[in-house]
Amino acid sequence: MLDTAYPVVLLIIVVNVLFSMKGFNDYTFLNKYKFQVGKIKGDGKIRMLTSGFLHVDWMHLGFNMYALYVFGDFVVSILGIFNFLIIYFGSLIAGSLYTLQYHKKEPYYSAVGASGAVSGIVYTSILVFPNMQLLLFFAIPIPGYVFGVGYLLYSIYGMKKQVGNVGHAAHLGGAMGGFILTLILKPELFSTNTVFVILLAIPIILLLFFGDKLKSI
């Protein structure tokens, strides 16, 4: 990856850090801007955006910002700043929308984190350059497309089993957003990376049509 971060990536990281630090020390602030189904269904639609700049702790924040630092620069270098911003914020909203749909009958379900936006950026990177080498557990090299399919399958399992204190629905929604927006912005990928587009599209299409049935399986 790149050795230096683009200013737009650094700016988003700084905003995430500042807002998250505020939330660490001010629960009223966190509670006012976090994702919560009941509030969003009322007059709190802004939470679908603001929740993406809050995190529960330094580990949560650090993991997301490290992924953004690594993959964000790659996306900016390939697609440009404007398209990066479209994908980042589009994926953030897509993650919130999918979470809202999946947890629509749980008014007190709440979440925070940039995971949806970051997932979209990660998926853009994989879609543009599927053979990129990633390190699983920081040690095991795997191709990007293997990680992409595995990530989706694990998130589907996590949604069903509610594995850990993780917003798997936001991950999935963000990945869908990144996938769709990247193909809209760079349609030539349909011909240059056809196999990988199909491979990554299959679980996403299944989720769109059958995602709601996960809870009853």
Coordinates of N, CA and C in Angstrom, one line a residue:
M1 N 0.8 -1.2 0.0 CA 0.0 0.0 0.0 C 0.9 1.3 0.0
L2 N 0.2 2.4 0.1 CA 0.9 3.6 0.0 C 1.6 4.0 1.4
D3 N 2.7 4.8 1.3 CA 3.5 5.1 2.5 C 2.9 6.3 3.2
T4 N 2.2 7.2 2.5 CA 1.7 8.4 3.1 C 0.2 8.5 2.9
A5 N -0.5 9.1 3.8 CA -1.9 9.2 3.7 C -2.4 10.5 3.0
Y6 N -3.4 10.4 2.2 CA -4.0 11.6 1.5 C -4.7 12.5 2.6
P7 N -4.6 13.8 2.4 CA -5.2 14.7 3.4 C -6.7 14.4 3.7
V8 N -7.5 14.0 2.7 CA -8.9 13.7 2.9 C -9.1 12.5 3.8
V9 N -8.2 11.5 3.7 CA -8.3 10.3 4.5 C -7.9 10.7 6.0
L10 N -6.8 11.5 6.1 CA -6.4 12.0 7.4 C -7.5 12.8 8.1
L11 N -8.1 13.7 7.3 CA -9.2 14.5 7.8 C -10.3 13.7 8.4
I12 N -10.8 12.7 7.7 CA -11.8 11.8 8.2 C -11.4 11.0 9.5
I13 N -10.1 10.6 9.5 CA -9.6 9.9 10.7 C -9.6 10.9 11.9
V14 N -9.2 12.1 11.7 CA -9.1 13.1 12.7 C -10.5 13.4 13.3
V15 N -11.5 13.5 12.4 CA -12.9 13.8 12.8 C -13.4 12.6 13.6
N16 N -13.1 11.4 13.2 CA -13.5 10.2 13.9 C -12.9 10.2 15.3
V17 N -11.6 10.5 15.4 CA -10.9 10.5 16.7 C -11.5 11.5 17.6
L18 N -11.8 12.7 17.1 CA -12.3 13.8 18.0 C -13.7 13.5 18.5
F19 N -14.6 13.1 17.6 CA -15.9 12.8 18.0 C -16.0 11.6 18.9
S20 N -15.1 10.6 18.6 CA -15.1 9.4 19.5 C -14.6 9.7 20.9
M21 N -13.6 10.5 21.0 CA -13.0 10.9 22.3 C -14.1 11.7 23.1
K22 N -14.8 12.5 22.4 CA -15.9 13.3 23.1 C -16.9 12.3 23.6
G23 N -17.3 11.2 22.8 CA -18.2 10.2 23.3 C -17.7 9.3 24.4
F24 N -16.4 9.1 24.4 CA -15.8 8.3 25.5 C -16.1 8.9 26.9
N25 N -16.0 10.2 26.9 CA -16.1 11.0 28.2 C -17.5 11.6 28.4
D26 N -18.3 11.6 27.5 CA -19.6 12.2 27.6 C -20.7 11.3 27.1
Y27 N -21.3 10.6 28.0 CA -22.3 9.6 27.6 C -23.6 10.3 27.0
T28 N -23.9 11.5 27.5 CA -25.0 12.2 27.0 C -24.8 12.5 25.5
F29 N -23.6 12.9 25.1 CA -23.2 13.1 23.7 C -23.4 11.8 22.9
L30 N -22.8 10.7 23.4 CA -22.8 9.5 22.8 C -24.3 9.0 22.5
N31 N -25.1 9.1 23.6 CA -26.5 8.7 23.5 C -27.3 9.5 22.5
K32 N -26.9 10.8 22.4 CA -27.7 11.7 21.5 C -27.4 11.4 20.0
Y33 N -26.2 10.9 19.7 CA -25.8 10.7 18.3 C -25.6 9.3 17.9
K34 N -25.7 8.3 18.7 CA -25.5 6.9 18.4 C -26.7 6.4 17.5
F35 N -26.5 5.3 16.9 CA -27.5 4.6 16.1 C -28.5 4.0 17.1
Q36 N -29.8 4.3 17.0 CA -30.8 3.6 17.8 C -32.0 3.5 16.9
V37 N -32.5 2.3 16.7 CA -33.7 2.1 15.8 C -34.9 2.9 16.1
G38 N -35.3 2.9 17.4 CA -36.5 3.7 17.8 C -36.3 5.2 17.5
K39 N -35.2 5.7 17.8 CA -35.0 7.2 17.6 C -34.9 7.5 16.1
I40 N -34.3 6.6 15.3 CA -34.2 6.9 13.9 C -35.5 6.8 13.2
K41 N -36.4 5.9 13.7 CA -37.7 5.8 13.1 C -38.6 7.1 13.5
G42 N -38.1 7.8 14.5 CA -38.8 9.0 14.9 C -38.2 10.2 14.1
D43 N -37.6 11.1 14.9 CA -37.1 12.3 14.2 C -35.5 12.3 14.3
G44 N -34.9 11.2 14.5 CA -33.5 11.1 14.7 C -32.7 10.6 13.5
K45 N -33.2 10.9 12.3 CA -32.5 10.3 11.1 C -31.1 10.7 11.0
I46 N -30.6 11.8 11.6 CA -29.2 12.2 11.5 C -28.3 11.2 12.2
R47 N -28.9 10.4 13.1 CA -28.1 9.4 13.7 C -27.5 8.4 12.8
M48 N -28.1 8.2 11.6 CA -27.6 7.2 10.6 C -26.3 7.7 10.1
L49 N -26.0 9.0 10.2 CA -24.7 9.6 9.8 C -23.8 9.7 11.0
T50 N -24.3 10.4 12.0 CA -23.4 10.7 13.2 C -22.9 9.5 13.9
S51 N -23.6 8.4 13.9 CA -23.2 7.2 14.6 C -21.9 6.6 13.9
G52 N -21.7 6.9 12.7 CA -20.5 6.5 12.0 C -19.2 7.2 12.4
F53 N -19.3 8.2 13.2 CA -18.1 8.9 13.7 C -17.9 8.7 15.2
L54 N -18.6 7.7 15.8 CA -18.5 7.4 17.2 C -18.0 6.0 17.4
H55 N -17.3 5.7 18.4 CA -16.8 4.4 18.7 C -16.9 4.1 20.2
V56 N -16.9 2.8 20.6 CA -17.1 2.5 22.0 C -15.8 2.6 22.8
D57 N -14.7 2.4 22.2 CA -13.4 2.4 22.9 C -12.2 2.6 21.9
W58 N -11.0 2.7 22.5 CA -9.8 2.9 21.6 C -9.5 1.8 20.7
M59 N -9.8 0.5 21.1 CA -9.5 -0.6 20.2 C -10.5 -0.6 19.0
H60 N -11.7 -0.3 19.3 CA -12.7 -0.2 18.2 C -12.4 0.9 17.3
L61 N -12.0 2.0 17.8 CA -11.6 3.2 17.0 C -10.3 2.9 16.2
G62 N -9.3 2.3 16.9 CA -8.1 2.1 16.3 C -8.1 1.1 15.1
F63 N -8.9 0.0 15.3 CA -9.0 -1.0 14.2 C -9.7 -0.4 13.0
N64 N -10.8 0.4 13.2 CA -11.4 1.0 12.0 C -10.6 2.0 11.3
M65 N -9.9 2.8 12.1 CA -9.0 3.9 11.5 C -7.8 3.3 10.8
Y66 N -7.3 2.2 11.3 CA -6.1 1.6 10.7 C -6.5 1.1 9.3
A67 N -7.7 0.4 9.3 CA -8.2 -0.1 8.0 C -8.5 1.0 7.0
L68 N -9.1 2.1 7.5 CA -9.3 3.3 6.7 C -8.0 3.9 6.1
Y69 N -7.0 4.0 7.0 CA -5.7 4.5 6.6 C -5.1 3.7 5.5
V70 N -5.2 2.3 5.6 CA -4.5 1.5 4.6 C -5.3 1.4 3.3
F71 N -6.6 1.2 3.4 CA -7.4 1.0 2.2 C -7.9 2.3 1.6
G72 N -8.1 3.4 2.5 CA -8.5 4.6 2.0 C -7.6 5.3 1.0
D73 N -6.3 5.2 1.3 CA -5.3 5.8 0.4 C -5.3 5.1 -1.0
F74 N -5.5 3.8 -0.9 CA -5.6 3.0 -2.2 C -6.7 3.5 -3.0
V75 N -7.9 3.6 -2.4 CA -9.1 4.0 -3.2 C -8.9 5.5 -3.7
V76 N -8.4 6.4 -2.9 CA -8.2 7.7 -3.4 C -7.2 7.7 -4.6
S77 N -6.1 6.9 -4.5 CA -5.1 6.9 -5.6 C -5.7 6.4 -6.9
I78 N -6.7 5.5 -6.8 CA -7.2 4.8 -8.0 C -8.4 5.6 -8.5
L79 N -9.3 6.0 -7.6 CA -10.6 6.6 -8.1 C -10.7 8.1 -7.9
G80 N -9.8 8.7 -7.1 CA -9.8 10.1 -6.8 C -10.6 10.5 -5.6
I81 N -10.4 11.7 -5.1 CA -11.0 12.2 -3.9 C -12.5 12.2 -3.9
F82 N -13.1 12.7 -4.9 CA -14.6 12.9 -5.0 C -15.2 11.5 -4.9
N83 N -14.7 10.5 -5.7 CA -15.3 9.2 -5.7 C -15.1 8.5 -4.4
F84 N -13.9 8.7 -3.8 CA -13.7 8.2 -2.5 C -14.7 8.6 -1.5
L85 N -15.1 9.9 -1.5 CA -16.1 10.5 -0.6 C -17.4 9.9 -0.8
I86 N -17.8 9.7 -2.1 CA -19.1 9.1 -2.5 C -19.2 7.7 -1.9
I87 N -18.1 7.0 -2.1 CA -18.1 5.6 -1.6 C -18.1 5.5 0.0
Y88 N -17.3 6.4 0.6 CA -17.2 6.4 2.0 C -18.6 6.7 2.7
F89 N -19.2 7.8 2.3 CA -20.4 8.3 2.9 C -21.6 7.4 2.4
G90 N -21.5 7.0 1.2 CA -22.6 6.1 0.6 C -22.6 4.8 1.4
S91 N -21.4 4.2 1.6 CA -21.3 3.0 2.4 C -21.8 3.1 3.8
L92 N -21.4 4.3 4.4 CA -21.9 4.5 5.8 C -23.4 4.5 5.9
I93 N -24.1 5.2 5.0 CA -25.5 5.3 5.0 C -26.1 3.9 4.6
A94 N -25.5 3.2 3.7 CA -25.9 1.9 3.3 C -25.9 0.9 4.5
G95 N -24.8 1.0 5.3 CA -24.7 0.2 6.5 C -25.8 0.5 7.5
S96 N -26.1 1.8 7.6 CA -27.1 2.2 8.6 C -28.5 1.7 8.1
L97 N -28.8 1.8 6.8 CA -30.1 1.4 6.2 C -30.3 -0.1 6.4
Y98 N -29.2 -0.8 6.1 CA -29.3 -2.3 6.2 C -29.5 -2.7 7.7
T99 N -28.8 -2.0 8.6 CA -29.0 -2.3 10.0 C -30.4 -2.0 10.4
L100 N -30.9 -0.8 10.0 CA -32.3 -0.4 10.3 C -33.3 -1.4 9.8
Q101 N -33.1 -1.9 8.6 CA -34.0 -2.9 8.1 C -33.9 -4.2 8.8
Y102 N -32.7 -4.7 9.1 CA -32.6 -6.0 9.8 C -33.1 -6.0 11.2
H103 N -32.9 -4.8 11.9 CA -33.3 -4.7 13.3 C -34.6 -3.9 13.5
K104 N -35.4 -3.8 12.5 CA -36.5 -2.9 12.5 C -37.5 -3.1 13.6
K105 N -37.6 -4.4 14.1 CA -38.5 -4.7 15.2 C -37.9 -4.6 16.6
E106 N -36.7 -4.0 16.6 CA -35.9 -3.9 17.9 C -35.7 -2.4 18.2
P107 N -36.6 -1.7 18.8 CA -36.5 -0.3 18.9 C -35.3 0.2 19.8
Y108 N -34.8 -0.7 20.6 CA -33.7 -0.3 21.5 C -32.3 -0.8 21.0
Y109 N -32.3 -1.4 19.8 CA -31.1 -1.8 19.3 C -30.2 -0.6 19.0
S110 N -29.0 -0.6 19.4 CA -28.1 0.6 19.2 C -26.7 0.2 18.7
A111 N -26.0 1.1 18.1 CA -24.7 0.7 17.6 C -23.9 2.0 17.3
V112 N -22.6 1.9 17.3 CA -21.8 3.0 16.8 C -20.6 2.5 16.0
G113 N -20.0 3.3 15.3 CA -18.7 2.9 14.6 C -18.7 3.2 13.1
A114 N -17.5 3.3 12.5 CA -17.3 3.6 11.1 C -17.3 2.3 10.3
S115 N -17.7 1.2 10.9 CA -17.5 -0.1 10.2 C -18.2 -0.2 8.9
G116 N -19.4 0.4 8.7 CA -20.1 0.4 7.4 C -19.3 1.1 6.4
A117 N -18.8 2.3 6.7 CA -18.1 3.1 5.7 C -16.8 2.4 5.4
V118 N -16.1 1.9 6.4 CA -14.8 1.3 6.2 C -14.9 0.0 5.4
S119 N -16.0 -0.8 5.6 CA -16.3 -2.0 4.9 C -16.4 -1.7 3.4
G120 N -17.1 -0.6 3.1 CA -17.3 -0.2 1.7 C -16.0 0.2 1.0
I121 N -15.1 0.8 1.8 CA -13.8 1.2 1.2 C -13.0 -0.1 1.0
V122 N -13.0 -1.0 1.9 CA -12.3 -2.3 1.8 C -12.8 -3.0 0.6
Y123 N -14.1 -3.1 0.4 CA -14.7 -3.8 -0.7 C -14.4 -3.1 -2.1
T124 N -14.3 -1.8 -2.1 CA -13.9 -1.1 -3.3 C -12.5 -1.5 -3.7
S125 N -11.6 -1.6 -2.7 CA -10.2 -2.0 -2.9 C -10.1 -3.4 -3.5
I126 N -10.9 -4.3 -2.9 CA -10.9 -5.7 -3.4 C -11.4 -5.8 -4.8
L127 N -12.5 -5.1 -5.1 CA -13.2 -5.1 -6.4 C -12.2 -4.6 -7.5
V128 N -11.5 -3.5 -7.2 CA -10.6 -2.9 -8.2 C -9.4 -3.7 -8.4
F129 N -8.9 -4.3 -7.3 CA -7.6 -5.1 -7.3 C -7.8 -6.4 -6.5
P130 N -8.6 -7.3 -7.1 CA -8.9 -8.6 -6.3 C -7.8 -9.4 -5.9
N131 N -6.7 -9.3 -6.6 CA -5.5 -10.1 -6.3 C -4.5 -9.5 -5.3
M132 N -4.9 -8.4 -4.7 CA -4.1 -7.8 -3.7 C -3.9 -8.8 -2.6
Q133 N -2.7 -8.7 -2.0 CA -2.4 -9.6 -0.9 C -2.7 -9.0 0.5
L134 N -3.5 -9.6 1.3 CA -3.9 -9.2 2.6 C -3.3 -10.2 3.6
L135 N -3.1 -9.7 4.8 CA -2.5 -10.5 5.9 C -3.6 -10.9 6.9
L136 N -4.0 -12.2 6.9 CA -5.0 -12.7 7.8 C -4.3 -12.8 9.2
F137 N -4.9 -12.2 10.2 CA -4.3 -12.2 11.6 C -2.8 -11.7 11.5
F138 N -2.6 -10.7 10.6 CA -1.3 -10.0 10.4 C -0.2 -10.9 10.1
A139 N -0.5 -12.2 9.6 CA 0.6 -13.1 9.4 C 0.4 -14.0 8.1
I140 N -0.9 -14.3 7.8 CA -1.1 -15.3 6.8 C -1.6 -14.6 5.5
P141 N -0.8 -14.6 4.4 CA -1.1 -13.9 3.2 C -2.3 -14.6 2.5
I142 N -3.3 -13.8 2.1 CA -4.4 -14.4 1.3 C -4.8 -13.3 0.2
P143 N -5.3 -13.8 -0.9 CA -5.8 -12.9 -2.0 C -7.0 -12.1 -1.5
G144 N -7.1 -10.9 -2.0 CA -8.2 -10.0 -1.6 C -9.6 -10.6 -1.8
Y145 N -9.8 -11.3 -2.9 CA -11.1 -11.8 -3.2 C -11.5 -13.0 -2.2
V146 N -10.5 -13.7 -1.7 CA -10.8 -14.8 -0.7 C -11.3 -14.1 0.6
F147 N -10.6 -13.0 0.9 CA -10.9 -12.3 2.1 C -12.4 -11.7 2.0
G148 N -12.7 -11.2 0.8 CA -14.0 -10.6 0.6 C -15.1 -11.5 0.7
V149 N -15.0 -12.7 0.1 CA -16.1 -13.7 0.2 C -16.1 -14.3 1.7
G150 N -15.0 -14.5 2.2 CA -15.0 -15.0 3.6 C -15.5 -14.0 4.6
Y151 N -15.3 -12.8 4.4 CA -15.8 -11.7 5.3 C -17.3 -11.6 5.2
L152 N -17.8 -11.7 4.0 CA -19.3 -11.7 3.9 C -19.9 -12.9 4.6
L153 N -19.3 -14.1 4.3 CA -19.9 -15.3 4.9 C -19.9 -15.3 6.5
Y154 N -18.7 -14.8 7.0 CA -18.6 -14.6 8.5 C -19.6 -13.6 9.0
S155 N -19.8 -12.5 8.3 CA -20.8 -11.5 8.7 C -22.2 -12.1 8.7
I156 N -22.5 -12.9 7.7 CA -23.9 -13.5 7.6 C -24.0 -14.4 8.8
Y157 N -23.0 -15.2 9.1 CA -23.1 -16.1 10.3 C -23.2 -15.3 11.6
G158 N -22.4 -14.2 11.7 CA -22.5 -13.3 12.9 C -23.9 -12.7 13.1
M159 N -24.5 -12.3 12.0 CA -25.9 -11.8 12.1 C -26.8 -12.8 12.6
K160 N -26.7 -14.0 12.2 CA -27.6 -15.1 12.6 C -27.3 -15.4 14.1
K161 N -26.1 -15.6 14.5 CA -25.7 -16.0 15.8 C -25.4 -14.9 16.8
Q162 N -25.5 -13.6 16.3 CA -25.1 -12.5 17.1 C -23.8 -12.7 17.8
V163 N -22.8 -13.0 17.0 CA -21.4 -13.3 17.5 C -20.8 -12.0 17.9
G164 N -20.4 -11.9 19.2 CA -19.7 -10.8 19.8 C -20.5 -9.5 19.8
N165 N -19.9 -8.5 20.3 CA -20.5 -7.2 20.3 C -20.2 -6.4 19.1
V166 N -20.6 -6.9 17.9 CA -20.2 -6.4 16.6 C -21.4 -6.1 15.8
G167 N -21.4 -5.0 15.1 CA -22.5 -4.7 14.2 C -22.4 -5.3 12.8
H168 N -22.6 -6.6 12.8 CA -22.4 -7.4 11.5 C -23.3 -6.8 10.4
A169 N -24.5 -6.4 10.7 CA -25.4 -5.9 9.7 C -24.8 -4.6 9.0
A170 N -24.2 -3.8 9.8 CA -23.5 -2.6 9.3 C -22.4 -2.9 8.4
H171 N -21.6 -3.9 8.7 CA -20.5 -4.4 7.9 C -21.0 -4.8 6.5
L172 N -22.1 -5.6 6.6 CA -22.7 -6.1 5.4 C -23.3 -5.0 4.5
G173 N -24.0 -4.1 5.1 CA -24.6 -3.0 4.4 C -23.6 -2.2 3.8
G174 N -22.5 -1.9 4.5 CA -21.4 -1.1 4.0 C -20.7 -1.8 2.8
A175 N -20.5 -3.1 3.0 CA -19.9 -3.8 1.9 C -20.7 -3.8 0.6
M176 N -22.0 -3.9 0.8 CA -23.0 -3.8 -0.4 C -22.9 -2.5 -1.0
G177 N -22.9 -1.4 -0.2 CA -22.8 -0.1 -0.7 C -21.5 0.2 -1.5
G178 N -20.4 -0.3 -0.9 CA -19.1 -0.1 -1.6 C -19.1 -0.9 -2.9
F179 N -19.6 -2.1 -2.9 CA -19.7 -2.9 -4.1 C -20.5 -2.2 -5.2
I180 N -21.7 -1.8 -4.9 CA -22.6 -1.2 -5.9 C -22.1 0.1 -6.4
L181 N -21.6 1.0 -5.5 CA -21.1 2.3 -5.9 C -19.9 2.2 -6.7
T182 N -19.0 1.3 -6.4 CA -17.8 1.1 -7.2 C -18.1 0.7 -8.6
L183 N -19.1 -0.2 -8.8 CA -19.5 -0.6 -10.1 C -20.1 0.5 -10.9
I184 N -20.9 1.4 -10.2 CA -21.5 2.5 -10.9 C -20.4 3.5 -11.3
L185 N -19.4 3.7 -10.5 CA -18.4 4.7 -10.8 C -17.3 4.2 -11.7
K186 N -17.2 2.9 -11.7 CA -16.1 2.2 -12.6 C -16.7 1.0 -13.3
P187 N -17.7 1.2 -14.2 CA -18.4 0.1 -14.8 C -17.5 -0.8 -15.7
E188 N -16.3 -0.4 -16.1 CA -15.5 -1.2 -16.8 C -15.0 -2.5 -16.1
L189 N -15.2 -2.5 -14.8 CA -14.9 -3.6 -13.9 C -15.7 -4.8 -14.3
F190 N -16.9 -4.6 -14.9 CA -17.8 -5.7 -15.3 C -17.0 -6.6 -16.4
S191 N -16.2 -5.9 -17.2 CA -15.5 -6.7 -18.2 C -14.1 -7.0 -17.8
T192 N -13.4 -6.2 -17.0 CA -12.0 -6.5 -16.6 C -11.9 -7.4 -15.5
N193 N -12.9 -7.4 -14.6 CA -12.8 -8.3 -13.4 C -14.1 -9.1 -13.2
T194 N -14.6 -9.6 -14.4 CA -15.9 -10.2 -14.4 C -16.1 -11.3 -13.4
V195 N -15.2 -12.3 -13.3 CA -15.3 -13.4 -12.4 C -15.4 -12.9 -11.0
F196 N -14.6 -12.0 -10.6 CA -14.6 -11.5 -9.2 C -15.9 -10.7 -8.9
V197 N -16.4 -10.0 -9.9 CA -17.6 -9.2 -9.7 C -18.8 -10.2 -9.4
I198 N -18.8 -11.3 -10.2 CA -19.9 -12.3 -10.0 C -19.7 -13.0 -8.6
L199 N -18.4 -13.3 -8.3 CA -18.1 -14.1 -7.1 C -18.6 -13.2 -5.8
L200 N -18.3 -11.9 -5.9 CA -18.7 -11.1 -4.7 C -20.2 -10.7 -4.7
A201 N -20.8 -10.8 -5.9 CA -22.2 -10.4 -6.1 C -23.1 -11.5 -5.5
I202 N -22.7 -12.7 -5.6 CA -23.7 -13.8 -5.2 C -24.1 -13.7 -3.8
P203 N -23.2 -13.6 -2.8 CA -23.7 -13.5 -1.4 C -24.5 -12.2 -1.1
I204 N -24.1 -11.2 -1.8 CA -24.8 -9.9 -1.7 C -26.3 -10.0 -2.2
I205 N -26.4 -10.6 -3.3 CA -27.8 -10.8 -3.9 C -28.6 -11.7 -3.0
L206 N -28.0 -12.7 -2.5 CA -28.8 -13.6 -1.6 C -29.2 -12.9 -0.3
L207 N -28.3 -12.0 0.2 CA -28.7 -11.3 1.4 C -29.8 -10.3 1.1
L208 N -29.8 -9.7 0.0 CA -30.9 -8.7 -0.4 C -32.2 -9.3 -0.4
F209 N -32.3 -10.6 -0.9 CA -33.5 -11.3 -1.1 C -34.0 -12.1 0.1
F210 N -32.9 -12.7 0.8 CA -33.3 -13.6 1.9 C -32.7 -13.2 3.2
G211 N -32.2 -12.0 3.4 CA -31.5 -11.6 4.6 C -32.5 -11.6 5.8
D212 N -33.8 -11.2 5.6 CA -34.7 -11.2 6.7 C -35.0 -12.6 7.2
K213 N -34.8 -13.6 6.4 CA -35.1 -15.0 6.9 C -34.0 -15.6 7.8
L214 N -32.9 -14.9 8.0 CA -31.8 -15.4 8.8 C -32.3 -15.6 10.2
K215 N -33.1 -14.7 10.8 CA -33.5 -14.8 12.1 C -34.4 -16.1 12.4
S216 N -35.1 -16.5 11.3 CA -36.0 -17.7 11.5 C -35.4 -19.0 11.2
I217 N -34.1 -19.0 10.7 CA -33.5 -20.2 10.3 C -33.0 -21.0 11.5

